[in-house]
Short mmCIF file of C-alpha atoms (C1' of nucleotides) in Angstrom, two decimals:
data_model
loop_
_atom_site.label_atom_id
_atom_site.label_comp_id
_atom_site.label_asym_id
_atom_site.label_seq_id
_atom_site.Cartn_x
_atom_site.Cartn_y
_atom_site.Cartn_z
CA MET A 43 90.51 98.06 -67.61
CA ARG A 44 91.40 95.11 -69.78
CA VAL A 45 94.68 96.43 -71.08
CA ALA A 46 95.73 97.15 -67.51
CA ALA A 47 95.12 93.52 -66.62
CA GLU A 48 97.13 92.47 -69.63
CA VAL A 49 100.08 94.64 -68.75
CA PHE A 50 100.01 93.69 -65.08
CA ALA A 51 99.85 90.05 -66.11
CA ASP A 52 103.01 89.89 -68.13
CA GLN A 53 105.04 92.64 -66.50
CA GLY A 54 104.22 92.21 -62.85
CA TYR A 55 102.87 94.86 -60.55
CA ARG A 56 106.16 96.53 -59.87
CA SER A 57 107.53 96.60 -63.40
CA ALA A 58 104.31 97.67 -65.01
CA THR A 59 104.05 101.41 -65.46
CA ILE A 60 100.83 103.32 -65.61
CA ARG A 61 102.28 105.37 -68.44
CA ASP A 62 102.60 102.21 -70.51
CA ILE A 63 99.11 101.09 -69.58
CA CYS A 64 97.59 104.44 -70.44
CA ARG A 65 99.47 104.73 -73.71
CA ARG A 66 98.14 101.34 -74.84
CA ALA A 67 94.67 102.17 -73.60
CA GLY A 68 94.68 105.54 -75.33
CA THR A 69 93.89 107.43 -72.17
CA ASN A 70 95.69 109.87 -69.96
CA VAL A 71 98.07 109.15 -67.14
CA ALA A 72 96.07 111.13 -64.65
CA SER A 73 92.82 109.29 -65.30
CA VAL A 74 93.87 106.20 -63.36
CA ASN A 75 94.59 108.35 -60.33
CA TYR A 76 91.24 110.02 -60.76
CA HIS A 77 89.19 106.84 -61.09
CA PHE A 78 91.16 104.35 -59.01
CA GLY A 79 93.13 106.54 -56.67
CA GLY A 80 96.49 105.38 -57.87
CA LYS A 81 98.37 102.44 -59.27
CA ALA A 82 97.59 100.23 -56.30
CA GLY A 83 93.88 100.92 -56.66
CA LEU A 84 93.96 99.97 -60.32
CA TYR A 85 95.71 96.74 -59.46
CA ARG A 86 93.20 95.89 -56.76
CA ALA A 87 90.36 96.50 -59.19
CA VAL A 88 92.00 94.27 -61.80
CA VAL A 89 92.57 91.47 -59.32
CA GLN A 90 89.01 91.56 -58.05
CA SER A 91 87.55 91.73 -61.55
CA GLY A 92 88.55 88.18 -62.48
CA GLY A 93 86.00 86.08 -60.68
CA ALA A 94 84.36 83.79 -63.23
CA PHE A 95 86.94 81.07 -62.90
CA THR A 96 86.15 79.38 -59.66
CA SER A 97 82.58 78.81 -60.72
CA GLU A 98 83.72 77.16 -63.95
CA MET A 99 86.06 74.93 -62.01
CA ALA A 100 83.42 74.08 -59.45
CA GLY A 101 80.93 73.36 -62.20
CA ARG A 102 83.12 70.91 -64.05
CA LEU A 103 84.20 69.21 -60.87
CA ALA A 104 80.64 68.88 -59.66
CA ALA A 105 79.53 67.58 -63.05
CA SER A 106 82.19 64.89 -63.09
CA GLY A 107 80.48 63.60 -59.98
CA GLY A 108 81.27 60.36 -58.29
CA ALA A 109 84.60 58.61 -58.58
CA ALA A 110 87.43 60.35 -56.80
CA GLU A 111 89.93 59.45 -59.51
CA ASP A 112 87.73 61.04 -62.16
CA ARG A 113 87.41 64.15 -60.04
CA LEU A 114 91.17 64.31 -59.73
CA ARG A 115 91.56 63.90 -63.48
CA ALA A 116 89.04 66.68 -64.04
CA TYR A 117 90.84 68.85 -61.54
CA VAL A 118 94.17 68.45 -63.30
CA GLU A 119 92.58 69.05 -66.68
CA VAL A 120 90.72 72.21 -65.73
CA PHE A 121 93.50 73.59 -63.60
CA LEU A 122 96.10 73.02 -66.30
CA ALA A 123 93.91 74.47 -69.03
CA ARG A 124 93.32 77.59 -67.02
CA VAL A 125 96.93 77.98 -65.99
CA LEU A 126 98.30 77.49 -69.50
CA ALA A 127 95.53 79.34 -71.28
CA GLU A 128 96.64 81.92 -73.80
CA GLY A 129 94.89 85.06 -74.84
CA PRO A 130 93.07 87.76 -72.93
CA CYS A 131 90.98 85.40 -70.82
CA ALA A 132 94.10 84.09 -69.11
CA VAL A 133 95.20 87.27 -67.42
CA HIS A 134 93.82 86.20 -64.09
CA GLY A 135 95.89 83.04 -64.09
CA ARG A 136 98.98 84.96 -65.04
CA ILE A 137 98.41 87.56 -62.37
CA MET A 138 97.95 84.81 -59.81
CA ALA A 139 101.20 83.23 -60.91
CA ARG A 140 102.90 86.58 -60.52
CA GLU A 141 101.45 87.03 -57.08
CA MET A 142 102.89 83.72 -55.96
CA ILE A 143 106.39 84.91 -56.67
CA GLU A 144 106.13 88.57 -55.82
CA PRO A 145 103.34 88.74 -53.28
CA THR A 146 101.44 91.94 -52.77
CA GLU A 147 98.56 92.57 -50.39
CA ALA A 148 96.26 91.16 -53.07
CA LEU A 149 97.59 87.64 -52.52
CA ASP A 150 95.61 87.16 -49.33
CA GLN A 151 92.27 87.77 -50.96
CA LEU A 152 93.37 85.69 -53.93
CA VAL A 153 94.18 82.73 -51.69
CA ASP A 154 90.97 82.94 -49.72
CA GLY A 155 88.78 83.60 -52.74
CA PHE A 156 90.16 81.22 -55.35
CA ILE A 157 92.87 78.90 -54.18
CA ARG A 158 91.42 77.66 -50.91
CA PRO A 159 88.16 76.28 -52.32
CA GLU A 160 90.05 74.47 -55.06
CA ALA A 161 92.51 73.07 -52.56
CA GLU A 162 89.52 71.82 -50.60
CA MET A 163 88.13 69.94 -53.59
CA LEU A 164 91.52 68.48 -54.38
CA SER A 165 92.00 67.43 -50.80
CA LEU A 166 88.70 65.56 -50.79
CA ALA A 167 89.55 63.66 -53.96
CA VAL A 168 93.05 62.80 -52.80
CA GLY A 169 91.76 61.71 -49.43
CA GLU A 170 89.29 59.33 -51.02
CA ILE A 171 91.92 57.82 -53.31
CA VAL A 172 94.53 57.13 -50.64
CA GLY A 173 91.99 55.93 -48.11
CA LYS A 174 91.43 56.54 -44.42
CA ASP A 175 94.90 55.56 -43.29
CA PHE A 176 96.46 58.89 -44.17
CA ASN A 177 96.18 61.83 -41.81
CA ARG A 178 95.51 65.41 -42.72
CA GLU A 179 99.16 66.42 -42.93
CA GLU A 180 100.03 63.56 -45.25
CA ILE A 181 97.09 64.30 -47.50
CA ARG A 182 98.06 67.94 -47.53
CA LEU A 183 101.53 67.11 -48.81
CA LEU A 184 100.11 64.84 -51.48
CA CYS A 185 97.73 67.55 -52.63
CA MET A 186 100.62 69.91 -53.06
CA SER A 187 102.50 67.24 -55.00
CA VAL A 188 99.59 67.06 -57.42
CA ALA A 189 99.07 70.79 -57.72
CA ALA A 190 102.82 71.32 -58.06
CA GLN A 191 102.93 69.40 -61.31
CA VAL A 192 100.37 71.75 -62.82
CA VAL A 193 101.81 75.07 -61.72
CA PHE A 194 105.27 73.89 -62.70
CA TYR A 195 104.53 74.45 -66.36
CA LYS A 196 103.40 77.92 -65.53
CA HIS A 197 106.25 79.01 -63.33
CA CYS A 198 109.13 77.21 -64.98
CA ARG A 199 108.14 77.63 -68.58
CA PRO A 200 111.23 79.68 -69.42
CA VAL A 201 113.42 76.90 -68.09
CA VAL A 202 111.47 74.17 -69.84
CA GLU A 203 111.68 76.03 -73.13
CA ARG A 204 115.43 76.38 -72.82
CA LEU A 205 115.91 72.83 -71.64
CA PHE A 206 113.79 71.27 -74.40
CA PRO A 207 113.56 73.70 -77.31
CA ASP A 208 111.30 71.32 -79.19
CA PHE A 209 108.80 71.20 -76.36
CA ARG A 210 105.67 72.97 -77.53
CA LEU A 211 102.53 73.57 -75.54
CA ASP A 212 99.75 73.67 -78.09
CA SER A 213 96.31 72.46 -77.09
CA ALA A 214 97.07 68.88 -78.15
CA ALA A 215 100.23 68.83 -76.06
CA VAL A 216 98.29 70.21 -73.11
CA SER A 217 95.93 67.24 -73.35
CA VAL A 218 98.70 64.63 -73.24
CA LEU A 219 100.35 66.68 -70.50
CA ALA A 220 97.19 66.58 -68.41
CA GLU A 221 96.91 62.86 -69.00
CA SER A 222 100.51 62.35 -67.94
CA ILE A 223 100.12 64.36 -64.76
CA ALA A 224 96.82 62.74 -63.84
CA GLY A 225 98.06 59.23 -64.63
CA PHE A 226 101.24 59.72 -62.65
CA SER A 227 99.37 61.18 -59.71
CA VAL A 228 96.67 58.52 -59.62
CA ALA A 229 99.28 55.79 -59.87
CA GLY A 230 101.27 57.38 -57.06
CA LEU A 231 98.26 57.75 -54.76
CA ARG A 232 97.10 54.21 -55.45
CA GLY A 233 100.57 52.87 -54.83
CA LEU A 234 100.82 54.72 -51.54
CA ARG A 235 97.44 53.38 -50.45
CA ALA A 236 98.45 49.84 -51.31
CA GLY A 237 101.76 50.24 -49.52
CA ARG A 238 100.10 51.61 -46.39
CA LEU A 239 97.54 48.84 -46.32
CA ALA A 240 100.21 46.21 -46.71
CA ALA A 241 102.31 47.78 -43.98
CA GLN A 242 99.37 47.80 -41.57
CA ALA A 243 98.52 44.23 -42.42
CA ALA A 244 102.11 43.25 -41.79
CA LYS A 245 102.17 45.05 -38.47
CA MET A 246 99.00 43.29 -37.36
CA LYS A 247 100.38 39.95 -38.31
CA GLY A 248 103.70 40.68 -36.68
CA THR A 249 105.55 39.51 -39.76
CA SER A 250 107.88 41.64 -41.85
CA GLY A 251 105.43 42.16 -44.66
CA THR A 252 105.69 41.93 -48.43
CA ALA A 253 108.79 42.51 -50.45
CA THR A 254 107.76 45.96 -51.62
CA VAL A 255 107.04 47.36 -48.21
CA THR A 256 110.15 45.80 -46.75
CA ARG A 257 112.28 47.51 -49.33
CA SER A 258 111.01 51.01 -48.75
CA ALA A 259 110.95 50.54 -45.00
CA GLU A 260 114.51 49.29 -44.96
CA ARG A 261 115.52 52.21 -47.07
CA ARG A 262 113.96 54.69 -44.72
CA ILE A 263 115.74 53.20 -41.76
CA ALA A 264 119.08 52.64 -43.44
CA LYS A 265 119.03 56.24 -44.61
CA GLY A 266 120.26 57.43 -41.23
CA ARG A 267 118.45 60.73 -41.37
CA ASN A 268 120.26 63.67 -39.78
CA MET B 88 130.01 90.67 -53.48
CA ARG B 89 128.03 88.57 -51.04
CA VAL B 90 125.60 91.27 -50.04
CA ALA B 91 124.90 91.88 -53.72
CA ALA B 92 124.00 88.23 -54.15
CA GLU B 93 121.74 88.48 -51.12
CA VAL B 94 119.94 91.55 -52.40
CA PHE B 95 119.58 90.16 -55.91
CA ALA B 96 118.28 86.93 -54.44
CA ASP B 97 115.35 88.33 -52.56
CA GLN B 98 114.59 91.43 -54.59
CA GLY B 99 115.13 90.22 -58.13
CA TYR B 100 117.41 91.78 -60.67
CA ARG B 101 115.06 94.52 -61.70
CA SER B 102 113.88 95.60 -58.27
CA ALA B 103 117.29 95.49 -56.67
CA THR B 104 119.05 98.83 -56.67
CA ILE B 105 122.79 99.28 -56.62
CA ARG B 106 122.30 102.08 -54.14
CA ASP B 107 120.73 99.63 -51.71
CA ILE B 108 123.46 97.08 -52.31
CA CYS B 109 126.21 99.63 -51.81
CA ARG B 110 124.62 101.09 -48.70
CA ARG B 111 124.45 97.64 -47.10
CA ALA B 112 127.96 96.80 -48.28
CA GLY B 113 129.30 100.09 -46.94
CA THR B 114 130.79 101.07 -50.26
CA ASN B 115 130.13 103.73 -52.85
CA VAL B 116 127.65 103.65 -55.70
CA ALA B 117 130.32 104.28 -58.29
CA SER B 118 132.51 101.38 -57.22
CA VAL B 119 130.28 98.77 -58.83
CA ASN B 120 130.51 100.60 -62.13
CA TYR B 121 134.24 100.80 -61.72
CA HIS B 122 134.78 97.13 -60.91
CA PHE B 123 131.97 95.40 -62.78
CA GLY B 124 131.07 97.89 -65.47
CA GLY B 125 127.53 98.35 -64.30
CA LYS B 126 124.62 96.63 -62.65
CA ALA B 127 124.43 93.93 -65.32
CA GLY B 128 128.09 93.10 -64.83
CA LEU B 129 127.64 92.76 -61.10
CA TYR B 130 124.71 90.44 -61.64
CA ARG B 131 126.63 88.30 -64.11
CA ALA B 132 129.49 88.01 -61.65
CA VAL B 133 127.10 87.01 -58.88
CA VAL B 134 125.41 84.38 -61.02
CA GLN B 135 128.67 82.85 -62.15
CA SER B 136 130.11 82.89 -58.63
CA GLY B 137 127.78 80.19 -57.34
CA GLY B 138 129.22 77.05 -58.88
CA ALA B 139 129.92 74.63 -56.06
CA PHE B 140 126.45 73.17 -56.06
CA THR B 141 126.38 70.94 -59.10
CA SER B 142 129.48 69.13 -57.89
CA GLU B 143 127.89 68.49 -54.52
CA MET B 144 124.78 67.18 -56.21
CA ALA B 145 126.79 65.00 -58.58
CA GLY B 146 128.86 63.71 -55.70
CA ARG B 147 125.93 62.63 -53.59
CA LEU B 148 124.17 61.09 -56.53
CA ALA B 149 127.25 59.18 -57.59
CA ALA B 150 127.83 58.02 -54.02
CA SER B 151 124.32 56.65 -53.72
CA GLY B 152 125.27 54.39 -56.59
CA GLY B 153 123.22 51.55 -57.91
CA ALA B 154 119.48 51.34 -57.52
CA ALA B 155 117.53 53.84 -59.57
CA GLU B 156 114.97 54.37 -56.82
CA ASP B 157 117.72 55.27 -54.38
CA ARG B 158 119.17 57.70 -56.85
CA LEU B 159 115.76 59.31 -57.26
CA ARG B 160 115.36 59.57 -53.52
CA ALA B 161 118.81 61.14 -53.25
CA TYR B 162 117.94 63.54 -56.03
CA VAL B 163 114.79 64.71 -54.32
CA GLU B 164 116.57 65.04 -51.01
CA VAL B 165 119.53 67.04 -52.30
CA PHE B 166 117.47 69.14 -54.64
CA LEU B 167 114.94 69.99 -51.97
CA ALA B 168 117.58 70.77 -49.39
CA ARG B 169 119.32 73.14 -51.73
CA VAL B 170 116.14 74.79 -52.91
CA LEU B 171 114.79 75.33 -49.41
CA ALA B 172 118.11 76.12 -47.79
CA GLU B 173 118.17 79.24 -45.67
CA GLY B 174 121.05 81.55 -45.01
CA PRO B 175 123.75 82.99 -47.22
CA CYS B 176 124.60 79.71 -48.94
CA ALA B 177 121.14 79.60 -50.52
CA VAL B 178 121.39 82.72 -52.61
CA HIS B 179 122.18 80.77 -55.72
CA GLY B 180 119.02 78.74 -55.43
CA ARG B 181 116.99 81.84 -54.81
CA ILE B 182 118.51 83.62 -57.78
CA MET B 183 117.78 80.62 -59.95
CA ALA B 184 114.18 80.65 -58.80
CA ARG B 185 113.98 84.33 -59.64
CA GLU B 186 115.43 83.71 -63.07
CA MET B 187 112.74 81.16 -63.80
CA ILE B 188 110.04 83.76 -63.39
CA GLU B 189 111.78 86.85 -64.65
CA PRO B 190 114.33 85.53 -67.11
CA THR B 191 117.38 87.58 -67.95
CA GLU B 192 120.23 86.66 -70.27
CA ALA B 193 121.78 84.81 -67.34
CA LEU B 194 119.13 82.10 -67.50
CA ASP B 195 120.66 80.45 -70.55
CA GLN B 196 124.00 79.87 -68.93
CA LEU B 197 122.21 78.81 -65.74
CA VAL B 198 120.22 76.19 -67.62
CA ASP B 199 123.20 74.83 -69.51
CA GLY B 200 125.53 74.92 -66.53
CA PHE B 201 123.37 73.67 -63.69
CA ILE B 202 119.93 72.50 -64.65
CA ARG B 203 120.69 70.38 -67.69
CA PRO B 204 123.14 67.99 -66.01
CA GLU B 205 120.74 67.47 -63.13
CA ALA B 206 117.89 66.86 -65.53
CA GLU B 207 120.07 64.27 -67.23
CA MET B 208 120.64 62.40 -63.96
CA LEU B 209 116.98 62.53 -63.09
CA SER B 210 116.02 61.32 -66.54
CA LEU B 211 118.28 58.31 -66.22
CA ALA B 212 116.84 57.34 -62.85
CA VAL B 213 113.25 57.81 -63.96
CA GLY B 214 113.90 55.87 -67.15
CA GLU B 215 115.23 52.92 -65.18
CA ILE B 216 112.29 52.91 -62.82
CA VAL B 217 109.55 52.99 -65.42
CA GLY B 218 111.32 50.57 -67.71
CA LYS B 219 111.96 50.42 -71.42
CA ASP B 220 108.36 50.79 -72.52
CA PHE B 221 108.30 54.56 -72.14
CA ASN B 222 109.69 56.80 -74.84
CA ARG B 223 111.78 59.89 -74.37
CA GLU B 224 108.85 62.30 -74.38
CA GLU B 225 106.96 60.36 -71.75
CA ILE B 226 110.00 60.13 -69.52
CA ARG B 227 110.59 63.82 -70.00
CA LEU B 228 107.12 64.62 -68.71
CA LEU B 229 107.56 62.33 -65.74
CA CYS B 230 110.88 63.97 -64.88
CA MET B 231 109.18 67.32 -64.83
CA SER B 232 106.45 65.90 -62.61
CA VAL B 233 109.11 64.88 -60.12
CA ALA B 234 111.09 68.10 -60.28
CA ALA B 235 107.89 70.12 -60.10
CA GLN B 236 107.10 68.82 -56.65
CA VAL B 237 110.41 70.12 -55.38
CA VAL B 238 110.42 73.58 -56.92
CA PHE B 239 106.80 74.01 -55.89
CA TYR B 240 107.80 74.69 -52.32
CA LYS B 241 110.22 77.29 -53.56
CA HIS B 242 107.98 79.14 -55.95
CA CYS B 243 104.67 78.86 -54.15
CA ARG B 244 105.83 79.30 -50.62
CA PRO B 245 103.86 82.52 -50.14
CA VAL B 246 100.70 80.70 -51.16
CA VAL B 247 101.44 77.67 -49.02
CA GLU B 248 102.08 79.85 -46.00
CA ARG B 249 98.77 81.65 -46.46
CA LEU B 250 96.88 78.46 -47.18
CA PHE B 251 98.27 76.55 -44.20
CA PRO B 252 99.51 79.04 -41.61
CA ASP B 253 100.67 76.20 -39.39
CA PHE B 254 102.84 74.71 -42.10
CA ARG B 255 106.45 75.24 -41.07
CA LEU B 256 109.50 74.25 -43.04
CA ASP B 257 112.16 73.54 -40.46
CA SER B 258 114.80 70.93 -41.20
CA ALA B 259 112.69 68.14 -39.72
CA ALA B 260 109.73 69.10 -41.88
CA VAL B 261 111.97 69.18 -44.92
CA SER B 262 112.94 65.59 -44.24
CA VAL B 263 109.37 64.34 -44.09
CA LEU B 264 108.61 66.49 -47.11
CA ALA B 265 111.40 64.86 -49.09
CA GLU B 266 110.18 61.46 -48.01
CA SER B 267 106.66 62.31 -49.10
CA ILE B 268 107.72 63.56 -52.50
CA ALA B 269 110.08 60.65 -53.13
CA GLY B 270 107.56 58.09 -51.93
CA PHE B 271 104.78 59.54 -54.03
CA SER B 272 107.01 59.71 -57.08
CA VAL B 273 108.40 56.22 -56.76
CA ALA B 274 104.91 54.84 -56.23
CA GLY B 275 103.68 56.73 -59.27
CA LEU B 276 106.51 55.57 -61.52
CA ARG B 277 106.15 51.98 -60.35
CA GLY B 278 102.41 52.09 -60.90
CA LEU B 279 102.85 53.44 -64.41
CA ARG B 280 105.35 50.72 -65.22
CA ALA B 281 102.98 48.05 -63.97
CA GLY B 282 100.09 49.59 -65.89
CA ARG B 283 102.09 49.75 -69.11
CA LEU B 284 103.21 46.16 -68.76
CA ALA B 285 99.66 45.01 -68.16
CA ALA B 286 98.42 46.99 -71.14
CA GLN B 287 101.00 45.43 -73.40
CA ALA B 288 100.22 41.97 -72.14
CA ALA B 289 96.54 42.61 -72.83
CA LYS B 290 97.30 43.85 -76.33
CA MET B 291 99.35 40.75 -77.09
CA LYS B 292 96.45 38.64 -76.05
CA GLY B 293 94.31 40.43 -78.64
CA THR B 294 91.93 42.32 -76.38
CA SER B 295 91.19 45.85 -77.50
CA GLY B 296 92.62 48.42 -75.07
CA THR B 297 90.86 51.76 -74.74
CA ALA B 298 91.83 54.19 -72.06
CA THR B 299 89.11 52.94 -69.78
CA VAL B 300 90.23 49.39 -70.15
CA THR B 301 93.81 50.40 -69.52
CA ARG B 302 92.79 52.19 -66.36
CA SER B 303 90.90 49.27 -64.98
CA ALA B 304 93.80 47.05 -65.94
CA GLU B 305 96.06 49.32 -63.92
CA ARG B 306 93.72 49.01 -61.02
CA ARG B 307 93.77 45.25 -61.21
CA ILE B 308 97.52 45.23 -61.26
CA ALA B 309 97.86 47.65 -58.40
CA LYS B 310 95.53 45.61 -56.27
CA GLY B 311 97.06 42.31 -57.31
CA ARG B 312 100.48 43.35 -56.20
CA ASN B 313 99.57 43.15 -52.55
"C1'" DC C 249 160.67 114.53 -53.30
"C1'" DG C 250 157.93 113.67 -57.58
"C1'" DT C 251 155.01 110.62 -60.69
"C1'" DG C 252 151.87 107.73 -62.56
"C1'" DG C 253 148.54 104.29 -61.64
"C1'" DT C 254 144.75 102.68 -58.73
"C1'" DG C 255 140.83 102.85 -55.98
"C1'" DT C 256 137.27 105.76 -53.60
"C1'" DC C 257 134.07 109.27 -53.09
"C1'" DA C 258 130.40 113.08 -53.37
"C1'" DA C 259 128.12 115.36 -56.75
"C1'" DA C 260 125.85 115.81 -60.90
"C1'" DC C 261 123.51 113.85 -65.02
"C1'" DA C 262 119.83 111.97 -67.91
"C1'" DG C 263 116.03 109.23 -67.86
"C1'" DG C 264 111.93 107.08 -65.85
"C1'" DT C 265 108.52 106.54 -61.94
"C1'" DG C 266 103.83 107.63 -59.49
"C1'" DT C 267 101.32 111.49 -58.29
"C1'" DT C 268 99.48 116.23 -58.25
"C1'" DT C 269 97.76 120.40 -60.28
"C1'" DG C 270 95.11 123.76 -62.61
"C1'" DA C 271 92.96 124.73 -66.65
"C1'" DA C 272 90.02 123.26 -70.35
"C1'" DA C 273 86.22 120.37 -72.10
"C1'" DA C 274 82.00 117.76 -71.76
"C1'" DG C 275 77.61 116.85 -69.96
"C1'" DA C 276 73.35 117.54 -66.89
"C1'" DA C 277 70.03 120.35 -64.65
"C1'" DG C 278 67.65 124.55 -64.04
"C1'" DC D 158 71.87 130.23 -72.10
"C1'" DT D 159 73.66 129.71 -67.47
"C1'" DT D 160 75.44 127.13 -63.78
"C1'" DC D 161 77.15 123.33 -61.74
"C1'" DT D 162 79.41 118.90 -61.50
"C1'" DT D 163 82.08 115.46 -63.66
"C1'" DT D 164 85.71 114.10 -66.56
"C1'" DT D 165 89.95 114.75 -69.45
"C1'" DC D 166 94.35 116.46 -70.47
"C1'" DA D 167 99.18 118.40 -70.70
"C1'" DA D 168 102.38 120.06 -67.76
"C1'" DA D 169 104.85 120.02 -63.69
"C1'" DC D 170 106.39 117.94 -59.31
"C1'" DA D 171 109.14 115.13 -56.28
"C1'" DC D 172 111.46 111.08 -56.10
"C1'" DC D 173 114.23 107.20 -57.53
"C1'" DT D 174 116.97 104.72 -61.11
"C1'" DG D 175 121.80 103.51 -63.32
"C1'" DT D 176 125.64 105.87 -64.92
"C1'" DT D 177 129.26 109.37 -65.48
"C1'" DT D 178 132.41 112.81 -63.92
"C1'" DG D 179 136.12 115.08 -61.85
"C1'" DA D 180 138.46 115.68 -57.69
"C1'" DC D 181 140.82 113.47 -53.87
"C1'" DA D 182 143.58 109.97 -51.27
"C1'" DC D 183 146.61 106.15 -51.35
"C1'" DC D 184 150.83 103.80 -52.67
"C1'" DA D 185 154.62 101.59 -54.98
"C1'" DC D 186 158.47 103.03 -57.72
"C1'" DG D 187 162.20 106.04 -59.63
#
DNA sequence: CGTGGTGTCAAACAGGTGTTTGAAAAGAAG
DNA sequence: CTTCTTTTCAAACACCTGTTTGACACCACG
């Protein structure tokens, strides 16, 4: 039921009431219990119904082909467009955002079915950009740094709107936003790769390395971490 | 009431029931209406009660003093520590996270009282790092990219835990996490600054700069720096 | 002792929740 | 048409929500 997806999307599973759903859908309250076995069954059906997104993502990412940086740019673009999409075709993204904050049993299947494959693609691209000198845990953190920038505008939109009332997210703004996120991320990954390479070169030579590396290394040490 | 803050923090305003709060607190259901005038009054009192955090943040940021990159690192560290803090002293952060997803009237005062001053500090640091060639809107986006990486681990923790079951967030992990976020961000901001400078230099020389050209120029710069 | 104010409590209230029920309607098969 | 299954519907059910109520205990003060 489309209206059920809509209501679940912007009210959350707990706050949504089947009476509201049925009133909007023009049907009876008892019908959902008859066809789905209850509110939970309806929700499960809604969650499982949205499955045309991963293929779209995979398609665009596969089409963009070769260069890792282009794949990352495509990832940010597609991911952001889906997450910020308006209208009825965005309910799946909104439900997923809801699930992240108020997890139900549906989150597990959502993670395994949608999020994990995308994380895999992102991880490959990030790994290529930073090079072989980063281990799996480091790459994992960097992937989350990239993905975080996208979901931020989904999860913190109320705060952003209050903080910058003139900040609008029309389709043009989404484009420059995607470019900003992708540019920042690519620059960060490249910079980290360069820094790691320089640090390794310095270690091999036994010298103290370039100015840039020395600064961040000194900072790490002088920090006196507790 | 501390237990009220606790319950509000991990149940949300709507799902939390005053009966549950009062049962845990060992008091009567009517007392909250007597003292606070209702559930909303209790919540307002709880939200306003947590006000010792901004000063701590401001103190550490002021103490770290001069270099913009150090201030950014301090920002990430303090922000992340607060956001991921466990125990009773973290309820304010958790409530703020809740407010971002399910905004109530309390969000406005939360934004003006806590978030805006921190955003101001972050904006200053980011502006210094990227240099004068970025306008307010660009810097704003970059600030959100930095902050996004921190709040990500708050908002998407359920997803992260399901995606990487071995990913633990003890205090040691938080330290390396902060270092990863800060390092990635600083590298990104530095890279963007270098790219912008190179693009401007190219434009002054009369060469036409499309996005592709700019990107390759960034690449040249990033490689040339080491 | 009495008195008024203050805080606490169990009970009740009015409204909303998901679910169940039993009857009525619609449709398919003989 | 009859019979059977499938679907729809209004009403009721049991439970939970925030709030109100009126009685009861406490306590300083006169």
